[in-house]
């Protein structure tokens, strides 16, 4: 327990995107010594499924079994994503602790940073232009401005 108190806490926030995978790889290759001496959290947020498109069906609402199936599949995909990231960390000598939350990724990442007292947040950027960010939002931009720790945004080379 004493050892964990002295270790730095680093979180790598991931999703299923190539940009996210690149950020994890970059961090392991360029910050390997720092990460291997730190407590590393691999975090992903599962957005709430949108069943609004089903409400127009003849049922009037999404059938419960369909909702359950979608949620189970989302959970399987998330666990596979985290397991793959943990394996990638292990090949670089980094022991990553996985965690997931359900909700809007930008909010859940910032909440986890605060809750866990993270000292460095690492995440990828999709490299969207200003117009796309204005309409779609940007998880990395939100975290840069709202996370309670330094944020390292890794962009994939063009």
Coordinates of C-alpha atoms in Angstrom, one line a residue:
X1 CA 0.0 0.0 0.0
X2 CA 2.9 2.4 0.8
X3 CA 4.3 1.7 -2.6
X4 CA 1.1 2.8 -4.4
X5 CA 1.0 6.1 -2.4
X6 CA 4.4 7.1 -3.7
X7 CA 3.7 6.1 -7.3
X8 CA 2.4 8.6 -9.8
X9 CA -1.0 8.0 -11.1
X10 CA -1.4 8.0 -14.9
X11 CA -4.6 7.4 -16.8
X12 CA -4.8 6.5 -20.5
X13 CA -8.3 7.1 -21.8
X14 CA -9.1 4.9 -24.8
X15 CA -11.9 4.1 -27.2
X16 CA -12.1 1.8 -30.3
X17 CA -10.5 4.4 -32.6
X18 CA -7.1 4.2 -34.3
X19 CA -6.2 7.6 -32.7
X20 CA -6.8 6.1 -29.2
X21 CA -4.6 3.0 -30.0
X22 CA -1.9 5.3 -31.3
X23 CA -1.9 7.4 -28.2
X24 CA -1.5 4.3 -26.0
X25 CA 1.3 3.0 -28.2
X26 CA 3.0 6.4 -28.2
X27 CA 2.8 6.7 -24.5
X28 CA 4.3 3.3 -23.9
X29 CA 7.1 3.9 -26.4
X30 CA 8.0 7.4 -25.3
X31 CA 7.1 7.4 -21.6
X32 CA 7.8 3.7 -20.8
X33 CA 10.1 4.3 -17.9
X34 CA 7.7 6.8 -16.3
X35 CA 4.7 4.5 -16.9
X36 CA 6.4 1.3 -15.6
X37 CA 7.2 3.2 -12.3
X38 CA 3.6 4.6 -12.1
X39 CA 0.2 3.3 -11.3
X40 CA -1.5 3.1 -14.7
X41 CA -5.2 3.1 -15.3
X42 CA -6.6 2.2 -18.7
X43 CA -10.0 3.9 -18.9
X44 CA -12.9 3.7 -21.3
X45 CA -16.4 5.1 -21.1
X46 CA -19.4 3.4 -22.7
X47 CA -21.7 6.0 -24.1
X48 CA -25.4 5.3 -23.3
X49 CA -27.0 3.5 -26.1
X50 CA -29.5 5.6 -28.1
X51 CA -32.7 3.7 -28.6
X52 CA -34.7 6.7 -29.9
X53 CA -34.7 5.3 -33.4
X54 CA -36.7 2.3 -32.1
X55 CA -39.5 4.3 -30.5
X56 CA -40.9 5.0 -34.0
X57 CA -41.4 1.3 -34.5
X58 CA -44.7 -0.4 -34.1
X59 CA -43.8 -1.3 -30.5
X60 CA -43.8 2.4 -29.5
X61 CA -40.7 1.7 -27.4
X62 CA -37.6 -0.5 -27.7
X63 CA -38.3 -4.1 -26.7
X64 CA -36.5 -5.0 -23.5
X65 CA -34.8 -8.0 -24.9
X66 CA -33.3 -5.9 -27.7
X67 CA -32.0 -3.3 -25.2
X68 CA -30.5 -6.1 -23.1
X69 CA -28.8 -7.7 -26.1
X70 CA -27.3 -4.4 -27.2
X71 CA -26.1 -3.7 -23.6
X72 CA -24.5 -7.2 -23.4
X73 CA -22.8 -6.8 -26.7
X74 CA -21.5 -3.3 -25.8
X75 CA -20.1 -4.7 -22.5
X76 CA -18.3 -7.6 -24.4
X77 CA -16.8 -5.1 -26.8
X78 CA -15.6 -2.8 -24.0
X79 CA -14.1 -5.7 -22.1
X80 CA -12.3 -6.9 -25.2
X81 CA -11.0 -3.4 -25.8
X82 CA -9.6 -3.0 -22.3
X83 CA -8.1 -6.5 -22.3
X84 CA -6.3 -5.8 -25.6
X85 CA -5.0 -2.5 -24.2
X86 CA -3.8 -4.3 -21.0
X87 CA -2.0 -6.8 -23.1
X88 CA -0.3 -4.1 -25.1
X89 CA 0.8 -2.5 -21.8
X90 CA 2.2 -5.8 -20.5
X91 CA 4.4 -6.2 -23.6
X92 CA 6.0 -3.0 -22.6
X93 CA 6.5 -4.0 -19.0
X94 CA 3.6 -1.8 -17.7
X95 CA 0.9 -3.3 -15.4
X96 CA -2.3 -1.5 -16.3
X97 CA -5.4 -1.5 -14.2
X98 CA -8.6 -1.4 -16.4
X99 CA -11.8 0.4 -15.6
X100 CA -14.9 1.5 -17.4
X101 CA -17.9 3.8 -16.7
X102 CA -21.2 4.3 -18.5
X103 CA -22.0 7.7 -19.8
X104 CA -20.6 10.6 -21.8
X105 CA -16.9 9.9 -22.3
X106 CA -15.8 13.5 -21.8
X107 CA -17.6 13.8 -18.4
X108 CA -16.7 10.3 -17.2
X109 CA -13.0 10.8 -18.0
X110 CA -12.9 14.1 -16.0
X111 CA -14.8 12.5 -13.1
X112 CA -12.5 9.5 -13.0
X113 CA -9.4 11.8 -13.0
X114 CA -10.8 13.7 -10.0
X115 CA -12.0 10.6 -8.1
X116 CA -8.7 8.7 -8.6
X117 CA -6.5 11.8 -8.1
X118 CA -4.8 11.2 -11.4
X119 CA -1.6 13.2 -12.0
X120 CA -1.4 12.8 -15.8
X121 CA -4.1 12.1 -18.3
X122 CA -3.1 10.7 -21.8
X123 CA -5.6 10.5 -24.7
X124 CA -5.7 10.6 -28.4
X125 CA -7.2 13.2 -30.7
X126 CA -9.2 12.4 -33.8
X127 CA -7.8 15.6 -35.4
X128 CA -11.1 17.1 -36.4
X129 CA -11.2 20.6 -37.7
X130 CA -12.8 23.5 -35.9
X131 CA -16.1 23.2 -37.6
X132 CA -16.5 19.5 -36.8
X133 CA -15.4 20.2 -33.2
X134 CA -18.1 22.9 -32.9
X135 CA -20.8 20.5 -34.0
X136 CA -19.6 17.2 -32.6
X137 CA -17.6 18.3 -29.6
X138 CA -14.2 17.1 -28.7
X139 CA -13.4 14.8 -25.8
X140 CA -9.8 15.8 -25.8
X141 CA -10.6 19.5 -25.9
X142 CA -13.1 19.1 -23.1
X143 CA -10.5 17.2 -21.0
X144 CA -7.8 19.8 -21.7
X145 CA -10.0 22.5 -20.3
X146 CA -11.8 20.5 -17.5
X147 CA -9.6 17.7 -16.1
X148 CA -8.0 18.4 -12.8
X149 CA -4.5 17.4 -13.9
X150 CA -2.1 17.9 -16.8
X151 CA -3.4 16.4 -20.1
X152 CA -1.2 15.0 -22.8
X153 CA -3.1 14.8 -26.2
X154 CA -1.4 12.6 -28.7
X155 CA -2.3 13.2 -32.4
X156 CA -1.7 10.5 -35.0
X157 CA 0.6 11.7 -37.8
X158 CA -1.2 12.4 -41.0

